[in-house]
Amino acid sequence: MKSTDSIELLAPAKNIEFGKAAINHGADAVYIGYSRFGAREAAGNSLSDIEALINYAHFFHARVYVTINTILYNSELEEVQQLIHQLYNIGTDAIIIQDMGILEMNLPPIPLHASTQTHNFQLERISFLEKVGFSRVILARELSINEIDKIKRHTNIELEAFVHGALCVSFSGQCYLSQALANRSANRGVCAQPCRSSFDLVDENGNILQKDKHLLSLRDLNQSSNIESLIDAGVTTFKIEGRLKDIEYVKNITAYYRKEIDKILGNRPHAKRASSGSVEIAFEPNPLRSFNRGFTSHFAHGRQNNMATHHTQKAIGQPLGKVIRVENNWFSIESDFDVANDDGLCFFSEKKRLVGIKVNRVESNRIYPLDMNGLYKGAQIFRNSDKAFTNLLKRNVSSRFIACEISIEPNKNGLTITLIDEDNLCTSLTQILTLEPANEPQKAKQTIETQLSKTGEFPFRVTKVQVKVADRPIPFVTLSQLNSLRRKLFETHSQNRIQKHPRETKTLIPNSHPYPQSHIDFRANVSNRLAEKFYQRHGVNTIEPAFELQSQIAGEEVMTMRYCILHELGYCNGKEKQPKTPKKLFLKDNNKTYPLHFDCKNCEMSIIFPH
């Protein structure tokens, strides 16, 4: 890591309210979607709301990135070009994109971030994206820390990595199962999430090896124990997934990673946070108390076991303890945690089905649910709805402020008041007043200091007030005059901070740097004439149209993944040996049987759409 690097915590913003909450709980940046062209169609926003969030963020010198990370059709190109200019004009710090056709547009000098949908998995691909003008790549979630380190050693582009949240089992941008089954394209922001469904695993003779299991449903990512290693590997932005999660999730997870990152930065004097201000978190953040399917570090340290949650695709939440007694209408557990009325609990039945129970009341160590639902002694109890914690997070429990010093100095025309903040930004105002010497100088001085230390609704914290009088007597200033002057000072300085936000710009200069391949198939996601033009300019001779434009899809790979069922179920013998299973395996649901293809040399698996 360079000594000049800053470390950025990037949080999701479903809308302006969620974005502000993320910033108040410690985010250095947020990402948000416009009403169209974002990979989460259900999380769209108007330009006016995005602009309001930008102004709020820029006060803290935090950044706002807007997602335009779907593939585009020819009929949408002009609208997208206009949108990008509008986003630049309202102060957007960068746009997150997938479609290479955007690089053929007439763009303003706005930085481009390559979405994880652009399949940023190979060094050659990432190096190419750097050379054609991207400022940042959002790395594939499947990369290990060692692989990220190699990428950083061979490139100079900013590296952003997901640190927490839901995992797609497929390489992002390389999943077409939803499109094939439901005409809902993941690359168009409307994924139906068929990977969370249950399947049978069958062999070529029809024998069922696994029955009705969520074989593709991964646990949620949690990289909190790997932050320092990721920083050492070259990651400078840590991204939280969750534009469709609730606001309590955003508050809790953002606050948690803010504290974890700050611990590390405290031991690294040459590293710094990417935004300004101090955050006061009025609760103890805990990822287990928000939506989660159980956690995995995924491939951070290479291929691991137990990446998936085969028995359920739903949130299980926080482990509480085991049931030690069961009666007709109550039970008790051995736990270090308190259970409260209206908590939602769950457990796995003896048939390994997730069963939910709602707490009606708690008396001493007895828990009375609305329904026992087959609860048995020895069951592991989880809490997937934490009533007390949720109620706490629903309130405005955290705050963020800019530290500043204020000085006031009388002169022959009245008063000059000056504010200098933690970023050394300065605002001075002169108020014309007729002043008289105070009859009680010490009391007058104390009144000035007290009134100018108040901040009201403004996100400042005054650490020092100086009354500079030199040879002049301390003046008498009324409370209304001081309050009016203070308000005007804070209003003016707030606008000053927003206007002086250190916004980066970058002008795209088209080039013809050769693409690593001369032929690309549908997985390059070329869905418009400008994307085709881009690849042709970079030396690609043969270009297949995107999967969404294909008429024949039988026999195509509709999901490609680093996750492998063979390894997950203990069938893998390693790259050099044949697996301990029949040569042919299939996933089967109620409607179709999907052949599986195993590329054992590269440790990858793919799903084929059946004929």
Coordinates of C-alpha atoms in Angstrom, one line a residue:
M1 CA 0.0 0.0 0.0
K2 CA 1.3 3.5 -0.9
S3 CA 1.7 5.9 2.0
T4 CA -0.8 8.3 0.2
D5 CA -3.5 5.7 -0.1
S6 CA -6.8 6.3 1.6
I7 CA -9.1 3.5 2.6
E8 CA -12.8 3.8 1.6
L9 CA -15.8 2.1 3.1
L10 CA -18.5 1.9 0.5
A11 CA -22.1 1.2 1.5
P12 CA -25.3 0.6 -0.4
A13 CA -28.0 3.2 -0.8
K14 CA -31.4 2.0 -1.8
N15 CA -32.6 5.6 -1.7
I16 CA -31.7 9.0 -0.2
E17 CA -32.8 8.0 3.3
F18 CA -30.6 4.8 3.2
G19 CA -27.7 6.8 1.8
K20 CA -27.8 9.3 4.6
A21 CA -28.0 6.6 7.2
A22 CA -25.0 4.9 5.7
I23 CA -23.0 8.1 5.8
N24 CA -24.1 8.9 9.3
H25 CA -22.9 5.4 10.4
G26 CA -19.4 5.8 8.9
A27 CA -19.5 5.2 5.1
D28 CA -16.9 7.1 3.1
A29 CA -18.9 6.6 0.0
V30 CA -22.3 5.2 -1.1
Y31 CA -23.5 3.7 -4.4
I32 CA -27.0 4.3 -5.6
G33 CA -29.1 3.6 -8.7
Y34 CA -31.0 5.8 -11.1
S35 CA -34.6 4.8 -11.9
R36 CA -33.2 2.8 -14.9
F37 CA -30.1 0.9 -16.0
G38 CA -29.0 -0.3 -12.5
A39 CA -28.4 -4.0 -11.7
R40 CA -31.0 -3.7 -8.9
E41 CA -34.1 -2.5 -10.8
A42 CA -36.1 -2.3 -7.5
A43 CA -33.7 0.2 -6.1
G44 CA -34.1 3.2 -8.5
N45 CA -34.1 6.9 -7.7
S46 CA -34.8 10.2 -9.4
L47 CA -32.0 12.7 -10.3
S48 CA -33.2 15.2 -7.8
D49 CA -32.9 12.6 -4.9
I50 CA -29.5 11.6 -6.1
E51 CA -28.4 15.3 -6.2
A52 CA -29.7 15.8 -2.7
L53 CA -27.7 12.8 -1.5
I54 CA -24.6 14.0 -3.3
N55 CA -24.8 17.4 -1.4
Y56 CA -25.3 15.6 1.9
A57 CA -22.3 13.3 1.2
H58 CA -20.0 16.0 -0.1
F59 CA -20.4 18.0 3.1
F60 CA -18.4 15.2 4.7
H61 CA -16.2 14.8 1.6
A62 CA -17.8 11.4 1.1
R63 CA -18.5 10.3 -2.4
V64 CA -21.6 9.1 -4.4
Y65 CA -21.3 6.6 -7.2
V66 CA -24.2 5.9 -9.5
T67 CA -24.8 2.5 -11.0
I68 CA -25.4 2.2 -14.7
N69 CA -24.3 -1.4 -14.7
T70 CA -26.8 -3.2 -16.9
I71 CA -26.2 -4.1 -20.5
L72 CA -27.8 -1.7 -22.9
Y73 CA -29.9 -2.0 -26.0
N74 CA -29.5 0.2 -29.1
S75 CA -32.7 2.1 -28.3
E76 CA -31.3 3.1 -24.9
L77 CA -27.8 4.5 -25.9
E78 CA -28.8 8.1 -26.4
E79 CA -30.8 8.2 -23.2
V80 CA -27.8 6.8 -21.3
Q81 CA -25.4 9.3 -22.8
Q82 CA -27.6 12.1 -21.7
L83 CA -28.0 10.6 -18.3
I84 CA -24.3 10.4 -17.7
H85 CA -24.0 14.1 -18.5
Q86 CA -26.8 14.9 -16.1
L87 CA -25.1 12.8 -13.4
Y88 CA -21.8 14.6 -13.9
N89 CA -23.6 18.0 -13.8
I90 CA -25.1 17.3 -10.4
G91 CA -21.8 16.2 -8.9
T92 CA -21.7 12.4 -9.2
D93 CA -18.2 11.2 -8.2
A94 CA -18.1 8.2 -10.6
I95 CA -20.4 5.9 -12.5
I96 CA -20.3 2.1 -12.2
I97 CA -20.7 0.5 -15.6
Q98 CA -20.9 -2.9 -17.3
D99 CA -21.5 -2.1 -20.9
M100 CA -18.4 -1.3 -23.0
G101 CA -20.6 0.7 -25.4
I102 CA -20.5 3.5 -22.9
L103 CA -16.8 4.0 -23.7
E104 CA -17.8 4.8 -27.3
M105 CA -20.0 7.7 -26.1
N106 CA -19.3 11.4 -25.9
L107 CA -18.7 11.4 -22.1
P108 CA -18.0 14.2 -19.6
P109 CA -14.8 13.9 -17.5
I110 CA -16.4 11.5 -15.0
P111 CA -14.4 8.5 -13.6
L112 CA -15.5 5.1 -14.7
H113 CA -15.6 2.1 -12.4
A114 CA -15.8 -1.3 -13.9
S115 CA -18.7 -3.2 -12.3
T116 CA -18.1 -6.7 -11.0
Q117 CA -20.5 -7.6 -13.8
T118 CA -17.6 -7.1 -16.2
H119 CA -16.1 -10.3 -14.8
N120 CA -13.0 -8.9 -13.2
F121 CA -11.4 -12.2 -12.5
Q122 CA -8.3 -12.5 -14.7
L123 CA -5.3 -10.2 -14.6
E124 CA -5.3 -9.8 -18.4
R125 CA -8.9 -8.5 -18.3
I126 CA -8.2 -6.1 -15.5
S127 CA -5.1 -4.8 -17.1
F128 CA -7.0 -4.2 -20.3
L129 CA -9.7 -2.2 -18.4
E130 CA -7.0 -0.1 -16.9
K131 CA -5.5 0.7 -20.3
V132 CA -8.8 1.7 -21.9
G133 CA -9.6 4.3 -19.3
F134 CA -11.2 2.8 -16.2
S135 CA -10.2 4.4 -12.9
R136 CA -11.3 1.4 -10.7
V137 CA -12.3 -2.2 -11.1
I138 CA -14.7 -3.9 -8.7
L139 CA -13.1 -7.3 -8.3
A140 CA -14.8 -10.6 -8.7
R141 CA -15.8 -12.0 -5.3
E142 CA -14.2 -15.3 -6.1
L143 CA -10.6 -14.0 -6.0
S144 CA -8.2 -15.0 -3.3
I145 CA -6.1 -12.5 -1.4
N146 CA -3.0 -13.9 -3.1
E147 CA -4.6 -13.4 -6.5
I148 CA -5.6 -9.8 -5.6
D149 CA -2.0 -9.2 -4.6
K150 CA -0.8 -10.4 -8.0
I151 CA -3.2 -8.1 -9.7
K152 CA -2.1 -5.1 -7.7
R153 CA 1.6 -5.9 -8.4
H154 CA 0.9 -5.8 -12.2
T155 CA -1.5 -2.9 -12.4
N156 CA -2.0 0.6 -11.1
I157 CA -5.7 0.7 -11.2
E158 CA -7.8 1.2 -8.0
L159 CA -9.1 -2.1 -6.6
E160 CA -12.5 -2.4 -4.9
A161 CA -13.5 -5.6 -3.2
F162 CA -16.8 -6.8 -1.7
V163 CA -16.4 -7.3 2.0
H164 CA -19.9 -8.3 3.2
G165 CA -23.3 -9.5 2.0
A166 CA -25.0 -11.9 -0.3
L167 CA -23.0 -14.0 -2.8
C168 CA -23.9 -14.9 -6.3
V169 CA -22.9 -18.5 -6.9
S170 CA -22.0 -17.7 -10.5
F171 CA -19.3 -15.4 -11.7
S172 CA -21.0 -12.0 -11.8
G173 CA -22.0 -11.1 -15.4
Q174 CA -21.8 -14.8 -16.4
C175 CA -25.2 -16.0 -15.1
Y176 CA -28.0 -16.5 -17.6
L177 CA -30.2 -19.0 -15.9
S178 CA -32.8 -16.5 -14.8
Q179 CA -33.0 -15.1 -18.4
A180 CA -33.3 -18.7 -19.8
L181 CA -36.0 -19.7 -17.4
A182 CA -38.0 -16.5 -16.8
N183 CA -36.8 -14.0 -19.4
R184 CA -35.5 -12.0 -16.4
S185 CA -31.9 -11.0 -17.1
A186 CA -29.4 -10.7 -14.3
N187 CA -27.5 -8.4 -16.6
R188 CA -30.6 -6.2 -16.9
G189 CA -31.2 -5.9 -13.2
V190 CA -34.1 -8.3 -12.8
C191 CA -32.6 -11.6 -11.7
A192 CA -35.2 -14.1 -10.4
Q193 CA -32.5 -15.8 -8.2
P194 CA -33.1 -19.4 -9.4
C195 CA -29.8 -20.3 -7.6
R196 CA -31.6 -20.0 -4.3
S197 CA -34.0 -22.8 -5.4
S198 CA -33.8 -26.4 -4.3
F199 CA -32.6 -29.2 -6.6
D200 CA -31.9 -32.9 -6.6
L201 CA -28.4 -34.0 -7.6
V202 CA -28.7 -37.1 -9.8
D203 CA -26.3 -39.3 -11.7
E204 CA -26.5 -40.5 -15.3
N205 CA -28.6 -43.5 -14.2
G206 CA -31.1 -41.4 -12.4
N207 CA -29.9 -42.2 -8.9
I208 CA -30.5 -39.4 -6.4
L209 CA -27.3 -38.4 -4.6
Q210 CA -28.8 -35.4 -2.9
K211 CA -32.6 -34.8 -2.5
D212 CA -34.3 -31.4 -2.5
K213 CA -31.3 -29.4 -1.3
H214 CA -30.3 -25.8 -1.9
L215 CA -27.1 -26.9 -3.6
L216 CA -26.3 -23.5 -5.2
S217 CA -27.3 -21.2 -2.3
L218 CA -24.2 -19.7 -0.8
R219 CA -23.7 -18.4 2.7
D220 CA -23.2 -14.6 3.0
L221 CA -19.8 -13.1 2.6
N222 CA -18.0 -11.8 5.7
Q223 CA -14.4 -10.6 5.2
S224 CA -14.1 -8.7 8.5
S225 CA -11.2 -10.9 9.6
N226 CA -9.4 -10.3 6.3
I227 CA -9.5 -6.5 6.0
E228 CA -5.8 -5.9 7.0
S229 CA -4.6 -8.7 4.6
L230 CA -6.8 -7.2 1.8
I231 CA -5.3 -3.7 2.4
D232 CA -1.8 -5.2 2.2
A233 CA -2.8 -6.9 -1.0
G234 CA -3.8 -3.5 -2.5
V235 CA -7.5 -3.2 -1.9
T236 CA -8.4 0.4 -1.1
T237 CA -12.2 0.2 -1.2
F238 CA -14.3 -2.2 0.8
K239 CA -17.8 -2.7 -0.5
I240 CA -20.9 -3.8 1.4
E241 CA -23.6 -5.5 -0.7
G242 CA -27.2 -4.7 0.1
R243 CA -29.2 -2.2 -2.0
L244 CA -32.3 -4.3 -1.4
K245 CA -31.7 -4.9 2.4
D246 CA -33.6 -2.9 5.1
I247 CA -32.2 0.3 6.6
E248 CA -31.4 -1.4 9.9
Y249 CA -29.1 -3.7 8.0
V250 CA -27.3 -0.8 6.4
K251 CA -26.8 1.0 9.7
N252 CA -25.6 -2.1 11.6
I253 CA -23.2 -3.5 8.9
T254 CA -21.8 0.0 8.0
A255 CA -21.1 0.8 11.6
Y256 CA -19.5 -2.6 12.2
Y257 CA -17.0 -2.2 9.3
R258 CA -16.4 1.4 10.2
K259 CA -15.2 0.3 13.6
E260 CA -13.2 -2.6 12.2
I261 CA -11.4 -0.5 9.6
D262 CA -10.7 2.3 12.1
K263 CA -9.0 -0.2 14.4
I264 CA -6.6 -1.1 11.6
L265 CA -6.0 2.5 10.5
G266 CA -5.2 3.4 14.0
N267 CA -2.1 1.2 13.7
R268 CA -1.2 2.6 10.3
P269 CA -0.1 6.2 10.6
H270 CA 0.4 6.6 6.9
A271 CA -3.1 5.4 6.0
K272 CA -6.3 7.4 6.3
R273 CA -10.0 7.4 5.9
A274 CA -11.3 8.5 2.6
S275 CA -13.8 11.0 4.0
S276 CA -14.0 13.6 6.9
G277 CA -15.8 13.8 10.2
S278 CA -16.1 11.7 13.2
V279 CA -18.9 9.1 13.8
E280 CA -20.4 8.4 17.1
I281 CA -22.1 5.0 17.1
A282 CA -24.6 4.6 19.9
F283 CA -24.9 0.8 19.8
E284 CA -22.7 -2.2 19.5
P285 CA -22.8 -3.3 15.9
N286 CA -23.0 -7.0 15.2
P287 CA -23.4 -8.7 11.8
L288 CA -25.1 -11.7 13.3
R289 CA -28.0 -9.6 14.5
S290 CA -28.8 -8.5 10.9
F291 CA -30.0 -10.6 7.9
N292 CA -27.6 -13.4 7.2
R293 CA -27.5 -17.0 5.9
G294 CA -24.5 -17.8 7.9
F295 CA -21.1 -16.6 6.9
T296 CA -18.2 -17.6 4.7
S297 CA -14.9 -15.9 3.7
H298 CA -15.5 -17.5 0.2
F299 CA -12.2 -17.9 -1.6
A300 CA -10.1 -15.4 0.4
H301 CA -7.7 -18.1 1.5
G302 CA -8.4 -20.6 -1.3
R303 CA -11.2 -23.1 -1.8
Q304 CA -13.0 -23.8 1.5
N305 CA -15.6 -26.2 2.7
N306 CA -19.2 -25.3 3.8
M307 CA -19.6 -22.4 1.4
A308 CA -23.3 -23.2 0.8
T309 CA -26.3 -23.6 3.0
H310 CA -27.9 -26.7 1.6
H311 CA -30.9 -27.0 4.0
T312 CA -32.2 -23.5 3.5
Q313 CA -31.9 -20.4 1.4
K314 CA -33.3 -18.2 4.1
A315 CA -31.7 -16.1 6.8
I316 CA -30.9 -18.0 10.0
G317 CA -29.5 -15.1 12.0
Q318 CA -27.7 -15.3 15.3
P319 CA -27.0 -18.6 17.0
L320 CA -28.4 -18.5 20.6
G321 CA -27.9 -21.9 22.1
K322 CA -29.3 -25.4 22.4
V323 CA -32.8 -26.3 23.7
I324 CA -32.4 -28.0 27.1
R325 CA -36.0 -28.5 28.0
V326 CA -39.3 -28.8 26.1
E327 CA -42.8 -28.7 27.7
N328 CA -46.3 -28.4 26.1
N329 CA -46.2 -24.7 25.6
W330 CA -42.7 -23.5 26.6
F331 CA -39.1 -24.3 26.3
S332 CA -35.8 -23.2 27.7
I333 CA -32.3 -22.8 26.1
E334 CA -28.8 -22.8 27.4
S335 CA -27.6 -19.4 26.1
D336 CA -25.6 -16.3 26.9
F337 CA -28.2 -14.1 25.2
D338 CA -31.5 -12.7 26.3
V339 CA -34.6 -13.5 24.3
A340 CA -37.4 -10.9 24.2
N341 CA -41.1 -10.8 23.4
D342 CA -41.8 -10.7 19.6
D343 CA -38.4 -12.1 18.7
G344 CA -38.3 -14.4 15.7
L345 CA -36.5 -17.7 16.3
C346 CA -35.8 -20.6 14.1
F347 CA -34.3 -24.1 14.2
F348 CA -33.7 -27.0 11.9
S349 CA -36.2 -29.9 12.3
E350 CA -35.0 -33.4 12.7
K351 CA -35.6 -33.7 8.9
K352 CA -33.3 -30.7 8.4
R353 CA -36.1 -28.2 7.4
L354 CA -35.8 -24.7 8.7
V355 CA -38.8 -24.0 11.1
G356 CA -39.7 -20.6 12.5
I357 CA -41.3 -19.8 15.8
K358 CA -42.5 -16.4 17.2
V359 CA -41.9 -15.6 20.9
N360 CA -45.1 -14.6 22.6
R361 CA -43.6 -14.0 26.0
V362 CA -40.6 -14.7 28.2
E363 CA -40.8 -15.5 31.9
S364 CA -37.5 -16.1 33.7
N365 CA -35.8 -18.8 31.6
R366 CA -39.0 -20.0 30.0
I367 CA -39.8 -19.0 26.5
Y368 CA -43.5 -19.3 25.4
P369 CA -43.8 -19.3 21.6
L370 CA -47.1 -18.9 19.7
D371 CA -46.6 -22.4 18.4
M372 CA -44.0 -25.1 19.4
N373 CA -43.8 -26.2 15.7
G374 CA -42.2 -29.6 16.6
L375 CA -39.3 -28.1 18.7
Y376 CA -37.2 -30.8 20.3
K377 CA -34.6 -31.1 23.0
G378 CA -31.1 -30.5 21.6
A379 CA -32.2 -28.3 18.7
Q380 CA -29.9 -25.4 18.0
I381 CA -31.9 -22.2 18.2
F382 CA -31.2 -19.1 16.0
R383 CA -32.7 -15.6 16.2
N384 CA -33.5 -14.3 12.8
S385 CA -35.6 -11.4 14.0
D386 CA -34.2 -9.4 16.9
K387 CA -37.0 -7.1 18.1
A388 CA -35.0 -5.0 20.6
F389 CA -32.0 -4.5 18.3
T390 CA -34.3 -3.6 15.4
N391 CA -36.2 -1.1 17.5
L392 CA -32.9 0.5 18.6
L393 CA -31.7 0.8 15.0
K394 CA -35.0 2.3 13.8
R395 CA -34.1 5.4 15.9
N396 CA -31.4 7.9 14.9
V397 CA -28.9 6.2 17.1
S398 CA -25.6 7.5 15.5
S399 CA -24.3 10.9 14.4
R400 CA -21.5 12.3 12.3
F401 CA -19.9 15.7 12.7
I402 CA -17.1 17.9 11.5
A403 CA -14.8 19.3 14.1
C404 CA -14.1 23.0 13.9
E405 CA -12.8 26.0 15.8
I406 CA -14.4 29.4 15.9
S407 CA -12.9 32.8 16.5
I408 CA -14.6 36.2 16.9
E409 CA -13.0 39.5 16.7
P410 CA -14.5 43.0 17.2
N411 CA -13.4 45.7 14.9
K412 CA -14.4 49.3 14.3
N413 CA -17.4 48.3 12.1
G414 CA -18.7 45.4 14.2
L415 CA -17.6 41.7 14.4
T416 CA -15.7 39.3 12.2
I417 CA -16.3 35.7 12.9
T418 CA -14.2 32.9 11.4
L419 CA -14.6 29.1 11.3
I420 CA -11.7 26.7 10.5
D421 CA -12.6 23.0 10.3
E422 CA -10.7 19.8 10.5
D423 CA -9.9 19.9 6.8
N424 CA -8.5 23.5 7.2
L425 CA -11.3 25.0 5.2
C426 CA -12.0 28.5 6.4
T427 CA -15.1 30.7 6.3
S428 CA -15.1 34.3 7.6
L429 CA -18.1 36.7 7.9
T430 CA -18.2 40.3 9.0
Q431 CA -21.3 41.6 10.6
I432 CA -21.8 45.4 10.8
L433 CA -22.9 46.2 14.3
T434 CA -22.7 49.1 16.7
L435 CA -21.0 47.6 19.8
E436 CA -20.6 48.9 23.3
P437 CA -18.1 47.7 25.9
A438 CA -19.5 45.1 28.2
N439 CA -20.2 46.1 31.8
E440 CA -19.2 42.6 32.9
P441 CA -16.4 41.6 30.5
Q442 CA -15.9 38.1 31.9
K443 CA -19.6 37.2 31.8
A444 CA -19.8 38.7 28.3
K445 CA -16.9 36.6 27.1
Q446 CA -18.4 33.4 28.6
T447 CA -21.7 34.1 26.9
I448 CA -20.0 34.5 23.6
E449 CA -18.1 31.2 24.0
T450 CA -21.2 29.4 25.2
Q451 CA -23.4 30.6 22.3
L452 CA -20.8 30.0 19.6
S453 CA -20.2 26.4 20.9
K454 CA -23.8 25.4 20.2
T455 CA -24.5 23.7 16.9
G456 CA -28.2 23.0 16.9
E457 CA -29.1 20.9 13.8
F458 CA -25.8 21.5 12.0
P459 CA -23.4 18.6 11.9
F460 CA -20.5 20.5 13.5
R461 CA -18.7 20.0 16.8
V462 CA -17.0 23.2 18.1
T463 CA -13.8 22.2 19.9
K464 CA -12.6 25.7 20.7
V465 CA -13.9 29.3 20.7
Q466 CA -11.5 32.3 20.8
V467 CA -12.6 35.8 21.6
K468 CA -9.9 38.0 20.1
V469 CA -10.0 41.5 21.4
A470 CA -6.3 42.6 21.4
D471 CA -6.4 46.1 22.8
R472 CA -10.2 46.5 22.4
P473 CA -12.6 46.0 25.3
I474 CA -14.8 42.8 25.2
P475 CA -18.1 43.9 23.6
F476 CA -21.6 43.3 24.7
V477 CA -23.4 41.2 22.1
T478 CA -27.0 40.1 22.5
L479 CA -28.0 36.5 22.4
S480 CA -30.1 37.0 19.3
Q481 CA -27.1 38.7 17.5
L482 CA -24.8 35.8 18.5
N483 CA -27.3 33.1 17.4
S484 CA -28.0 34.8 14.1
L485 CA -24.3 35.2 13.4
R486 CA -23.6 31.6 14.4
R487 CA -26.4 30.2 12.1
K488 CA -25.2 32.3 9.2
L489 CA -21.7 31.1 9.7
F490 CA -22.7 27.4 9.8
E491 CA -24.9 27.8 6.7
T492 CA -22.2 29.6 4.7
H493 CA -19.5 27.1 5.8
S494 CA -21.7 24.1 4.9
Q495 CA -22.0 25.4 1.4
N496 CA -18.3 26.1 1.4
R497 CA -17.5 22.5 2.2
I498 CA -19.9 21.1 -0.5
Q499 CA -18.4 23.4 -3.1
K500 CA -14.8 22.5 -2.2
H501 CA -15.4 18.8 -2.1
P502 CA -12.3 17.2 -3.7
R503 CA -14.0 15.8 -6.7
E504 CA -11.9 13.8 -9.1
T505 CA -12.3 14.1 -12.9
K506 CA -10.9 12.0 -15.7
T507 CA -11.3 12.5 -19.4
L508 CA -11.6 9.4 -21.4
I509 CA -9.1 9.2 -24.3
P510 CA -10.1 6.4 -26.7
N511 CA -7.3 4.1 -27.8
S512 CA -6.9 0.8 -29.6
H513 CA -5.1 -1.3 -27.0
P514 CA -5.6 -4.9 -28.1
Y515 CA -8.2 -7.0 -26.2
P516 CA -6.8 -10.3 -24.9
Q517 CA -9.0 -12.4 -27.3
S518 CA -9.7 -12.1 -31.0
H519 CA -13.0 -14.0 -30.6
I520 CA -15.7 -13.4 -28.0
D521 CA -18.9 -15.3 -27.4
F522 CA -22.2 -14.3 -25.7
R523 CA -20.5 -14.1 -22.3
A524 CA -18.9 -10.7 -23.3
N525 CA -22.5 -9.4 -23.1
V526 CA -22.4 -7.4 -26.3
S527 CA -26.0 -6.1 -26.7
N528 CA -25.6 -2.9 -28.8
R529 CA -23.8 -1.4 -31.8
L530 CA -21.5 0.7 -29.6
A531 CA -20.3 -2.2 -27.6
E532 CA -19.6 -4.1 -30.8
K533 CA -17.7 -1.0 -32.1
F534 CA -15.6 -0.9 -28.9
Y535 CA -14.5 -4.5 -29.3
Q536 CA -13.8 -4.1 -33.0
R537 CA -11.6 -1.1 -32.3
H538 CA -9.7 -3.2 -29.8
G539 CA -9.0 -5.9 -32.3
V540 CA -11.7 -8.5 -31.8
N541 CA -12.6 -10.1 -35.1
T542 CA -15.6 -12.3 -34.1
I543 CA -18.3 -11.1 -31.8
E544 CA -21.4 -13.1 -30.7
P545 CA -24.4 -11.2 -29.5
A546 CA -25.4 -11.2 -25.9
F547 CA -27.3 -14.2 -24.5
E548 CA -30.4 -11.9 -24.2
L549 CA -30.4 -11.6 -28.0
Q550 CA -29.9 -15.3 -28.7
S551 CA -32.8 -17.4 -30.1
Q552 CA -31.2 -20.8 -29.5
I553 CA -30.0 -21.4 -25.9
A554 CA -30.2 -25.2 -25.5
G555 CA -26.8 -26.6 -24.8
E556 CA -25.3 -23.3 -23.6
E557 CA -23.6 -22.7 -20.3
V558 CA -26.0 -20.6 -18.4
M559 CA -24.0 -20.5 -15.2
T560 CA -20.2 -20.6 -14.7
M561 CA -18.8 -20.6 -11.2
R562 CA -15.7 -21.2 -9.1
Y563 CA -17.8 -22.9 -6.5
C564 CA -18.0 -26.6 -7.1
I565 CA -20.6 -29.1 -5.9
L566 CA -18.0 -31.9 -6.1
H567 CA -15.7 -30.2 -3.6
E568 CA -18.6 -29.0 -1.4
L569 CA -20.0 -32.5 -1.0
G570 CA -16.6 -34.2 -0.6
Y571 CA -16.5 -35.9 -4.0
C572 CA -13.4 -34.0 -5.3
N573 CA -10.1 -35.8 -5.7
G574 CA -8.1 -32.8 -6.8
K575 CA -7.2 -31.5 -10.3
E576 CA -5.1 -34.5 -11.3
K577 CA -7.5 -37.3 -10.4
Q578 CA -11.0 -38.2 -11.5
P579 CA -13.8 -37.3 -9.1
K580 CA -15.2 -40.0 -6.8
T581 CA -18.6 -39.8 -8.6
P582 CA -20.1 -40.9 -12.0
K583 CA -18.8 -39.0 -14.9
K584 CA -22.1 -37.3 -15.5
L585 CA -24.1 -35.4 -12.9
F586 CA -27.2 -33.3 -13.2
L587 CA -29.2 -30.9 -11.2
K588 CA -32.9 -31.5 -11.4
D589 CA -35.9 -29.3 -10.3
N590 CA -39.6 -29.8 -10.9
N591 CA -39.3 -28.9 -14.6
K592 CA -35.9 -29.5 -16.0
T593 CA -32.7 -31.6 -15.7
Y594 CA -29.5 -29.5 -16.1
P595 CA -26.3 -31.2 -17.0
L596 CA -23.2 -30.2 -15.0
H597 CA -19.8 -29.7 -16.6
F598 CA -16.7 -29.8 -14.4
D599 CA -13.5 -28.1 -15.6
C600 CA -11.3 -29.8 -13.0
K601 CA -8.1 -28.3 -14.5
N602 CA -9.3 -24.8 -13.7
C603 CA -11.5 -25.8 -10.7
E604 CA -14.7 -24.4 -12.3
M605 CA -18.2 -25.8 -12.7
S606 CA -20.9 -24.8 -15.2
I607 CA -24.5 -25.6 -15.7
I608 CA -25.8 -26.4 -19.1
F609 CA -29.3 -25.4 -20.3
P610 CA -31.0 -28.7 -21.4
H611 CA -32.3 -29.4 -24.9

